[in-house]
Amino acid sequence: MNPRQNEILQIVNDRKRVQVVELSDVIGVSGVTIRQDLNFLEKEGYLKRVHGAAVALQSDDIDSRLEVRFDIKQTLASKAADLVSQNETVLIEGGSANALLARTLAERGDVTIITPSAYIAHLIRNTSANIILLGGVYQHQGESLVGPLTKLCIENINFSTAFLGVDGFHQDTGFTSRDMMRAEIAATILAKQRRNIVLTDSSKFGQIFSSTIGCTSQISILLTDQAASSSDIEYLERQGVAVYLG
């Protein structure tokens, strides 16, 4: 991403929705250049193009986020499912790629799925999977359950593998989340010291959000796509994280 594209992304994220003509005036380049930049940013999963405008993706609405880089996320979900054994009990924290993973595992029907995500529980409700939905404070947009009750549930339930969603990764900050309360839930999961797997597409690399999710060294495996930065992959491997490219 070049400096102009970074500026465009900042404006779109601040305003949530911006017309191409507005961006052209603010940035000082032609509408053709703005459209090319928006096409690139959409392809990389940073925003969504609509007619004559761009819309921010910094939202917890999972249906909207599932549309972005769907094929990549589905491929990653299938590869992540291969890491789960028959009759294993897994905790799936949340996120769009993890929602696809939950559906893949639920269709297998041989795994117990624990989740604080009401969205995930609803997505797999018609399968034969054994589903345990944790309690807590309901977040309406992201359909996640958070807070002290959710943390207490995690502390008192057993699982062998946890899949966590993230919003960003940078070598200076580690994995980050835009939601402080979800970050607290992730930290509680990591504190159980199980096999912790981050499942995310490469568009999250280079992004920084307000809340750090535990320590990088607490992550056992990162599963991402081939476009991830080689510098970031090398850094993670030095931290003891096994990196699998889908």
Short mmCIF file of N, CA and C in Angstrom, two decimals, residues 21-167:
data_model
loop_
_atom_site.label_atom_id
_atom_site.label_comp_id
_atom_site.label_asym_id
_atom_site.label_seq_id
_atom_site.Cartn_x
_atom_site.Cartn_y
_atom_site.Cartn_z
N VAL A 21 -15.70 11.40 -5.90
CA VAL A 21 -15.42 12.80 -6.21
C VAL A 21 -14.87 13.54 -5.00
N GLU A 22 -15.34 13.18 -3.79
CA GLU A 22 -14.80 13.79 -2.57
C GLU A 22 -13.36 13.41 -2.36
N LEU A 23 -13.06 12.14 -2.56
CA LEU A 23 -11.68 11.68 -2.40
C LEU A 23 -10.76 12.34 -3.41
N SER A 24 -11.24 12.51 -4.62
CA SER A 24 -10.46 13.16 -5.66
C SER A 24 -10.10 14.58 -5.27
N ASP A 25 -11.07 15.31 -4.69
CA ASP A 25 -10.84 16.70 -4.26
C ASP A 25 -9.86 16.76 -3.09
N VAL A 26 -10.05 15.86 -2.10
CA VAL A 26 -9.22 15.89 -0.89
C VAL A 26 -7.79 15.47 -1.19
N ILE A 27 -7.63 14.38 -1.97
CA ILE A 27 -6.30 13.84 -2.24
C ILE A 27 -5.58 14.64 -3.32
N GLY A 28 -6.36 15.25 -4.24
CA GLY A 28 -5.76 16.05 -5.29
C GLY A 28 -5.28 15.26 -6.49
N VAL A 29 -5.97 14.15 -6.79
CA VAL A 29 -5.66 13.37 -7.98
C VAL A 29 -6.96 13.12 -8.74
N SER A 30 -6.85 12.58 -9.93
CA SER A 30 -8.03 12.37 -10.77
C SER A 30 -8.95 11.27 -10.23
N GLY A 31 -10.18 11.31 -10.67
CA GLY A 31 -11.13 10.26 -10.30
C GLY A 31 -10.68 8.90 -10.78
N VAL A 32 -10.01 8.85 -11.94
CA VAL A 32 -9.51 7.58 -12.47
C VAL A 32 -8.49 6.97 -11.51
N THR A 33 -7.59 7.81 -11.01
CA THR A 33 -6.57 7.33 -10.06
C THR A 33 -7.22 6.85 -8.76
N ILE A 34 -8.20 7.60 -8.28
CA ILE A 34 -8.91 7.20 -7.05
C ILE A 34 -9.58 5.85 -7.25
N ARG A 35 -10.23 5.66 -8.39
CA ARG A 35 -10.91 4.38 -8.65
C ARG A 35 -9.91 3.22 -8.71
N GLN A 36 -8.76 3.46 -9.31
CA GLN A 36 -7.72 2.42 -9.36
C GLN A 36 -7.25 2.07 -7.94
N ASP A 37 -7.06 3.11 -7.12
CA ASP A 37 -6.65 2.87 -5.73
C ASP A 37 -7.73 2.12 -4.96
N LEU A 38 -8.98 2.49 -5.16
CA LEU A 38 -10.08 1.82 -4.46
C LEU A 38 -10.21 0.37 -4.90
N ASN A 39 -9.99 0.12 -6.18
CA ASN A 39 -10.02 -1.27 -6.67
C ASN A 39 -8.94 -2.10 -5.99
N PHE A 40 -7.75 -1.52 -5.86
CA PHE A 40 -6.65 -2.22 -5.19
C PHE A 40 -6.99 -2.46 -3.72
N LEU A 41 -7.49 -1.45 -3.04
CA LEU A 41 -7.81 -1.57 -1.61
C LEU A 41 -8.93 -2.57 -1.37
N GLU A 42 -9.89 -2.63 -2.29
CA GLU A 42 -10.96 -3.62 -2.16
C GLU A 42 -10.42 -5.03 -2.38
N LYS A 43 -9.58 -5.18 -3.40
CA LYS A 43 -8.99 -6.50 -3.69
C LYS A 43 -8.19 -7.02 -2.50
N GLU A 44 -7.51 -6.10 -1.81
CA GLU A 44 -6.69 -6.49 -0.65
C GLU A 44 -7.52 -6.64 0.62
N GLY A 45 -8.83 -6.34 0.55
CA GLY A 45 -9.69 -6.56 1.69
C GLY A 45 -9.75 -5.43 2.69
N TYR A 46 -9.37 -4.20 2.27
CA TYR A 46 -9.34 -3.08 3.22
C TYR A 46 -10.64 -2.29 3.26
N LEU A 47 -11.42 -2.32 2.17
CA LEU A 47 -12.67 -1.58 2.11
C LEU A 47 -13.58 -2.24 1.08
N LYS A 48 -14.78 -1.68 0.93
CA LYS A 48 -15.74 -2.24 -0.04
C LYS A 48 -16.15 -1.14 -1.01
N ARG A 49 -16.14 -1.45 -2.30
CA ARG A 49 -16.59 -0.51 -3.32
C ARG A 49 -18.09 -0.62 -3.50
N VAL A 50 -18.74 0.51 -3.58
CA VAL A 50 -20.14 0.58 -3.99
C VAL A 50 -20.22 1.63 -5.09
N HIS A 51 -21.37 1.79 -5.72
CA HIS A 51 -21.47 2.67 -6.88
C HIS A 51 -21.08 4.10 -6.51
N GLY A 52 -19.97 4.57 -7.10
CA GLY A 52 -19.53 5.94 -6.92
C GLY A 52 -18.92 6.27 -5.58
N ALA A 53 -18.67 5.24 -4.75
CA ALA A 53 -18.18 5.54 -3.40
C ALA A 53 -17.41 4.34 -2.86
N ALA A 54 -16.87 4.53 -1.66
CA ALA A 54 -16.18 3.46 -0.93
C ALA A 54 -16.73 3.43 0.48
N VAL A 55 -16.82 2.22 1.05
CA VAL A 55 -17.40 2.03 2.37
C VAL A 55 -16.39 1.33 3.26
N ALA A 56 -16.26 1.78 4.51
CA ALA A 56 -15.32 1.20 5.45
C ALA A 56 -15.74 -0.21 5.84
N LEU A 57 -14.74 -1.05 6.09
CA LEU A 57 -15.01 -2.41 6.56
C LEU A 57 -14.70 -2.57 8.04
N GLN A 58 -14.30 -1.49 8.71
CA GLN A 58 -13.99 -1.58 10.13
C GLN A 58 -15.31 -1.65 10.90
N SER A 59 -15.90 -2.79 10.81
CA SER A 59 -17.20 -3.06 11.41
C SER A 59 -17.19 -4.46 11.96
N ASP A 60 -18.00 -4.71 12.98
CA ASP A 60 -18.08 -6.05 13.54
C ASP A 60 -19.19 -6.87 12.90
N ASP A 61 -19.82 -6.33 11.85
CA ASP A 61 -20.88 -7.07 11.18
C ASP A 61 -20.25 -8.21 10.37
N ILE A 62 -20.46 -9.44 10.83
CA ILE A 62 -19.75 -10.57 10.23
C ILE A 62 -20.26 -10.86 8.82
N ASP A 63 -21.56 -10.66 8.57
CA ASP A 63 -22.08 -10.91 7.22
C ASP A 63 -21.34 -10.05 6.19
N SER A 64 -21.10 -8.77 6.55
CA SER A 64 -20.38 -7.88 5.63
C SER A 64 -18.94 -8.33 5.46
N ARG A 65 -18.30 -8.73 6.57
CA ARG A 65 -16.89 -9.12 6.52
C ARG A 65 -16.71 -10.45 5.79
N LEU A 66 -17.70 -11.32 5.83
CA LEU A 66 -17.60 -12.61 5.12
C LEU A 66 -17.49 -12.42 3.61
N GLU A 67 -18.10 -11.34 3.11
CA GLU A 67 -18.09 -11.11 1.66
C GLU A 67 -16.69 -10.77 1.15
N VAL A 68 -15.84 -10.24 2.04
CA VAL A 68 -14.51 -9.79 1.62
C VAL A 68 -13.55 -10.97 1.61
N ARG A 69 -12.92 -11.21 0.47
CA ARG A 69 -11.93 -12.28 0.31
C ARG A 69 -12.51 -13.64 0.72
N PHE A 70 -13.76 -13.87 0.34
CA PHE A 70 -14.47 -15.07 0.78
C PHE A 70 -13.75 -16.34 0.37
N ASP A 71 -13.29 -16.40 -0.88
CA ASP A 71 -12.65 -17.63 -1.37
C ASP A 71 -11.39 -17.96 -0.56
N ILE A 72 -10.61 -16.92 -0.24
CA ILE A 72 -9.39 -17.14 0.55
C ILE A 72 -9.76 -17.66 1.93
N LYS A 73 -10.75 -17.03 2.54
CA LYS A 73 -11.16 -17.44 3.89
C LYS A 73 -11.71 -18.87 3.91
N GLN A 74 -12.44 -19.24 2.87
CA GLN A 74 -12.97 -20.60 2.80
C GLN A 74 -11.84 -21.61 2.66
N THR A 75 -10.83 -21.28 1.86
CA THR A 75 -9.66 -22.16 1.71
C THR A 75 -8.94 -22.32 3.05
N LEU A 76 -8.75 -21.20 3.75
CA LEU A 76 -8.08 -21.25 5.05
C LEU A 76 -8.90 -22.06 6.05
N ALA A 77 -10.22 -21.91 6.01
CA ALA A 77 -11.09 -22.65 6.93
C ALA A 77 -10.96 -24.15 6.69
N SER A 78 -10.89 -24.56 5.43
CA SER A 78 -10.76 -25.98 5.10
C SER A 78 -9.44 -26.54 5.60
N LYS A 79 -8.37 -25.75 5.44
CA LYS A 79 -7.05 -26.19 5.92
C LYS A 79 -7.01 -26.24 7.44
N ALA A 80 -7.67 -25.28 8.08
CA ALA A 80 -7.71 -25.27 9.55
C ALA A 80 -8.47 -26.47 10.08
N ALA A 81 -9.53 -26.87 9.38
CA ALA A 81 -10.31 -28.04 9.81
C ALA A 81 -9.46 -29.30 9.81
N ASP A 82 -8.47 -29.36 8.91
CA ASP A 82 -7.58 -30.52 8.85
C ASP A 82 -6.71 -30.64 10.10
N LEU A 83 -6.57 -29.54 10.85
CA LEU A 83 -5.77 -29.56 12.07
C LEU A 83 -6.56 -30.08 13.27
N VAL A 84 -7.85 -30.34 13.08
CA VAL A 84 -8.72 -30.78 14.17
C VAL A 84 -9.01 -32.27 14.04
N SER A 85 -8.77 -33.00 15.11
CA SER A 85 -8.96 -34.45 15.11
C SER A 85 -10.42 -34.82 15.37
N GLN A 86 -10.75 -36.06 15.06
CA GLN A 86 -12.08 -36.59 15.39
C GLN A 86 -12.29 -36.53 16.90
N ASN A 87 -13.50 -36.18 17.29
CA ASN A 87 -13.91 -36.15 18.70
C ASN A 87 -13.17 -35.12 19.54
N GLU A 88 -12.50 -34.19 18.89
CA GLU A 88 -11.80 -33.14 19.62
C GLU A 88 -12.80 -32.07 20.08
N THR A 89 -12.49 -31.41 21.18
CA THR A 89 -13.29 -30.27 21.66
C THR A 89 -12.51 -29.00 21.38
N VAL A 90 -13.09 -28.11 20.58
CA VAL A 90 -12.40 -26.88 20.18
C VAL A 90 -13.21 -25.67 20.60
N LEU A 91 -12.51 -24.60 20.90
CA LEU A 91 -13.16 -23.32 21.17
C LEU A 91 -12.91 -22.41 19.99
N ILE A 92 -13.97 -21.86 19.42
CA ILE A 92 -13.85 -20.95 18.28
C ILE A 92 -14.35 -19.59 18.73
N GLU A 93 -13.41 -18.65 18.84
CA GLU A 93 -13.72 -17.36 19.47
C GLU A 93 -14.62 -16.48 18.62
N GLY A 94 -14.30 -16.32 17.36
CA GLY A 94 -15.13 -15.47 16.51
C GLY A 94 -14.37 -15.01 15.28
N GLY A 95 -15.00 -14.17 14.47
CA GLY A 95 -14.40 -13.70 13.23
C GLY A 95 -14.97 -14.41 12.02
N SER A 96 -14.84 -13.78 10.86
CA SER A 96 -15.46 -14.31 9.65
C SER A 96 -14.82 -15.62 9.17
N ALA A 97 -13.48 -15.68 9.17
CA ALA A 97 -12.82 -16.93 8.75
C ALA A 97 -13.13 -18.06 9.72
N ASN A 98 -13.19 -17.74 11.00
CA ASN A 98 -13.51 -18.76 12.00
C ASN A 98 -14.96 -19.21 11.91
N ALA A 99 -15.84 -18.34 11.45
CA ALA A 99 -17.23 -18.75 11.24
C ALA A 99 -17.30 -19.81 10.14
N LEU A 100 -16.51 -19.62 9.09
CA LEU A 100 -16.46 -20.63 8.02
C LEU A 100 -15.83 -21.92 8.51
N LEU A 101 -14.83 -21.81 9.37
CA LEU A 101 -14.23 -23.00 9.99
C LEU A 101 -15.27 -23.75 10.81
N ALA A 102 -16.03 -23.02 11.62
CA ALA A 102 -17.05 -23.66 12.46
C ALA A 102 -18.06 -24.41 11.60
N ARG A 103 -18.44 -23.81 10.48
CA ARG A 103 -19.40 -24.49 9.59
C ARG A 103 -18.79 -25.76 9.00
N THR A 104 -17.52 -25.69 8.61
CA THR A 104 -16.83 -26.86 8.05
C THR A 104 -16.76 -27.99 9.08
N LEU A 105 -16.38 -27.64 10.31
CA LEU A 105 -16.28 -28.65 11.37
C LEU A 105 -17.66 -29.21 11.74
N ALA A 106 -18.65 -28.34 11.80
CA ALA A 106 -19.99 -28.78 12.18
C ALA A 106 -20.57 -29.74 11.16
N GLU A 107 -20.26 -29.50 9.88
CA GLU A 107 -20.75 -30.40 8.83
C GLU A 107 -20.07 -31.77 8.92
N ARG A 108 -18.86 -31.81 9.46
CA ARG A 108 -18.20 -33.09 9.73
C ARG A 108 -18.96 -33.86 10.80
N GLY A 109 -19.44 -33.16 11.81
CA GLY A 109 -20.27 -33.77 12.84
C GLY A 109 -19.53 -34.59 13.88
N ASP A 110 -18.18 -34.48 13.92
CA ASP A 110 -17.43 -35.31 14.87
C ASP A 110 -16.62 -34.47 15.86
N VAL A 111 -17.02 -33.22 16.04
CA VAL A 111 -16.28 -32.29 16.89
C VAL A 111 -17.25 -31.55 17.81
N THR A 112 -16.83 -31.30 19.05
CA THR A 112 -17.61 -30.44 19.94
C THR A 112 -17.08 -29.02 19.81
N ILE A 113 -17.97 -28.08 19.55
CA ILE A 113 -17.60 -26.68 19.32
C ILE A 113 -18.09 -25.83 20.47
N ILE A 114 -17.16 -25.18 21.15
CA ILE A 114 -17.47 -24.20 22.18
C ILE A 114 -17.26 -22.82 21.57
N THR A 115 -18.17 -21.89 21.81
CA THR A 115 -18.00 -20.56 21.22
C THR A 115 -18.70 -19.48 22.05
N PRO A 116 -18.10 -18.29 22.11
CA PRO A 116 -18.79 -17.13 22.68
C PRO A 116 -19.47 -16.30 21.59
N SER A 117 -19.58 -16.86 20.40
CA SER A 117 -20.18 -16.15 19.27
C SER A 117 -21.58 -16.68 18.99
N ALA A 118 -22.58 -15.84 19.24
CA ALA A 118 -23.95 -16.22 18.92
C ALA A 118 -24.12 -16.38 17.41
N TYR A 119 -23.36 -15.59 16.64
CA TYR A 119 -23.41 -15.70 15.18
C TYR A 119 -23.01 -17.11 14.74
N ILE A 120 -21.90 -17.60 15.29
CA ILE A 120 -21.42 -18.94 14.93
C ILE A 120 -22.42 -20.01 15.36
N ALA A 121 -22.94 -19.88 16.57
CA ALA A 121 -23.91 -20.87 17.06
C ALA A 121 -25.14 -20.91 16.15
N HIS A 122 -25.58 -19.74 15.69
CA HIS A 122 -26.75 -19.68 14.81
C HIS A 122 -26.41 -20.25 13.42
N LEU A 123 -25.19 -19.97 12.95
CA LEU A 123 -24.78 -20.43 11.62
C LEU A 123 -24.79 -21.96 11.52
N ILE A 124 -24.45 -22.64 12.61
CA ILE A 124 -24.33 -24.10 12.57
C ILE A 124 -25.47 -24.81 13.30
N ARG A 125 -26.56 -24.08 13.53
CA ARG A 125 -27.67 -24.62 14.35
C ARG A 125 -28.33 -25.84 13.72
N ASN A 126 -28.28 -25.96 12.39
CA ASN A 126 -28.99 -27.07 11.73
C ASN A 126 -28.09 -28.26 11.45
N THR A 127 -26.91 -28.28 12.04
CA THR A 127 -26.00 -29.41 11.88
C THR A 127 -26.14 -30.34 13.09
N SER A 128 -25.45 -31.47 13.02
CA SER A 128 -25.51 -32.43 14.12
C SER A 128 -24.40 -32.20 15.15
N ALA A 129 -23.65 -31.11 14.98
CA ALA A 129 -22.52 -30.84 15.87
C ALA A 129 -22.99 -30.58 17.30
N ASN A 130 -22.16 -30.97 18.24
CA ASN A 130 -22.39 -30.64 19.64
C ASN A 130 -21.89 -29.21 19.87
N ILE A 131 -22.79 -28.31 20.22
CA ILE A 131 -22.45 -26.88 20.33
C ILE A 131 -22.65 -26.42 21.76
N ILE A 132 -21.64 -25.75 22.32
CA ILE A 132 -21.74 -25.14 23.64
C ILE A 132 -21.58 -23.64 23.46
N LEU A 133 -22.66 -22.89 23.70
CA LEU A 133 -22.62 -21.43 23.58
C LEU A 133 -22.40 -20.82 24.96
N LEU A 134 -21.32 -20.06 25.09
CA LEU A 134 -20.98 -19.46 26.38
C LEU A 134 -21.87 -18.26 26.68
N GLY A 135 -22.05 -17.98 27.95
CA GLY A 135 -22.87 -16.85 28.36
C GLY A 135 -22.09 -15.56 28.39
N GLY A 136 -22.79 -14.45 28.64
CA GLY A 136 -22.12 -13.16 28.75
C GLY A 136 -22.98 -12.02 28.25
N VAL A 137 -22.35 -10.85 28.11
CA VAL A 137 -23.03 -9.66 27.61
C VAL A 137 -23.05 -9.70 26.09
N TYR A 138 -24.23 -9.56 25.50
CA TYR A 138 -24.40 -9.71 24.05
C TYR A 138 -24.06 -8.41 23.33
N GLN A 139 -23.11 -8.49 22.38
CA GLN A 139 -22.80 -7.36 21.52
C GLN A 139 -23.64 -7.46 20.25
N HIS A 140 -24.51 -6.49 20.05
CA HIS A 140 -25.52 -6.62 19.00
C HIS A 140 -24.93 -6.70 17.60
N GLN A 141 -23.96 -5.84 17.26
CA GLN A 141 -23.47 -5.84 15.88
C GLN A 141 -22.62 -7.07 15.59
N GLY A 142 -21.65 -7.36 16.46
CA GLY A 142 -20.77 -8.50 16.20
C GLY A 142 -21.34 -9.83 16.63
N GLU A 143 -22.46 -9.80 17.37
CA GLU A 143 -23.13 -11.01 17.87
C GLU A 143 -22.20 -11.88 18.71
N SER A 144 -21.30 -11.20 19.46
CA SER A 144 -20.39 -11.91 20.37
C SER A 144 -20.86 -11.73 21.81
N LEU A 145 -20.44 -12.66 22.66
CA LEU A 145 -20.71 -12.57 24.08
C LEU A 145 -19.40 -12.26 24.80
N VAL A 146 -19.42 -11.25 25.65
CA VAL A 146 -18.21 -10.76 26.28
C VAL A 146 -18.49 -10.45 27.75
N GLY A 147 -17.43 -10.07 28.47
CA GLY A 147 -17.59 -9.63 29.84
C GLY A 147 -17.19 -10.68 30.86
N PRO A 148 -17.37 -10.37 32.16
CA PRO A 148 -16.92 -11.26 33.24
C PRO A 148 -17.53 -12.66 33.20
N LEU A 149 -18.79 -12.77 32.82
CA LEU A 149 -19.42 -14.09 32.78
C LEU A 149 -18.80 -14.96 31.70
N THR A 150 -18.51 -14.38 30.55
CA THR A 150 -17.86 -15.12 29.46
C THR A 150 -16.48 -15.59 29.90
N LYS A 151 -15.74 -14.70 30.55
CA LYS A 151 -14.40 -15.07 31.05
C LYS A 151 -14.50 -16.21 32.06
N LEU A 152 -15.48 -16.14 32.95
CA LEU A 152 -15.67 -17.19 33.95
C LEU A 152 -15.99 -18.53 33.28
N CYS A 153 -16.82 -18.49 32.24
CA CYS A 153 -17.15 -19.72 31.49
C CYS A 153 -15.89 -20.34 30.89
N ILE A 154 -15.06 -19.50 30.29
CA ILE A 154 -13.84 -20.01 29.66
C ILE A 154 -12.91 -20.62 30.69
N GLU A 155 -12.79 -19.96 31.81
CA GLU A 155 -11.90 -20.45 32.87
C GLU A 155 -12.34 -21.80 33.43
N ASN A 156 -13.63 -22.12 33.28
CA ASN A 156 -14.16 -23.33 33.89
C ASN A 156 -14.65 -24.36 32.87
N ILE A 157 -14.15 -24.26 31.64
CA ILE A 157 -14.52 -25.25 30.63
C ILE A 157 -13.25 -25.76 29.97
N ASN A 158 -13.28 -26.98 29.49
CA ASN A 158 -12.09 -27.63 28.94
C ASN A 158 -12.17 -27.75 27.42
N PHE A 159 -11.05 -27.52 26.77
CA PHE A 159 -10.93 -27.68 25.33
C PHE A 159 -9.46 -27.91 25.03
N SER A 160 -9.17 -28.49 23.87
CA SER A 160 -7.79 -28.81 23.51
C SER A 160 -7.18 -27.82 22.52
N THR A 161 -8.03 -27.20 21.72
CA THR A 161 -7.57 -26.24 20.71
C THR A 161 -8.49 -25.04 20.69
N ALA A 162 -7.90 -23.85 20.54
CA ALA A 162 -8.69 -22.63 20.41
C ALA A 162 -8.33 -21.92 19.11
N PHE A 163 -9.35 -21.46 18.40
CA PHE A 163 -9.16 -20.65 17.20
C PHE A 163 -9.59 -19.22 17.51
N LEU A 164 -8.69 -18.28 17.27
CA LEU A 164 -8.97 -16.89 17.59
C LEU A 164 -9.00 -16.02 16.34
N GLY A 165 -9.90 -15.04 16.36
CA GLY A 165 -9.95 -14.05 15.29
C GLY A 165 -9.16 -12.81 15.69
N VAL A 166 -8.56 -12.14 14.72
CA VAL A 166 -7.81 -10.91 14.98
C VAL A 166 -8.21 -9.87 13.94
N ASP A 167 -7.94 -8.60 14.27
CA ASP A 167 -8.21 -7.51 13.33
C ASP A 167 -6.94 -6.95 12.71
#
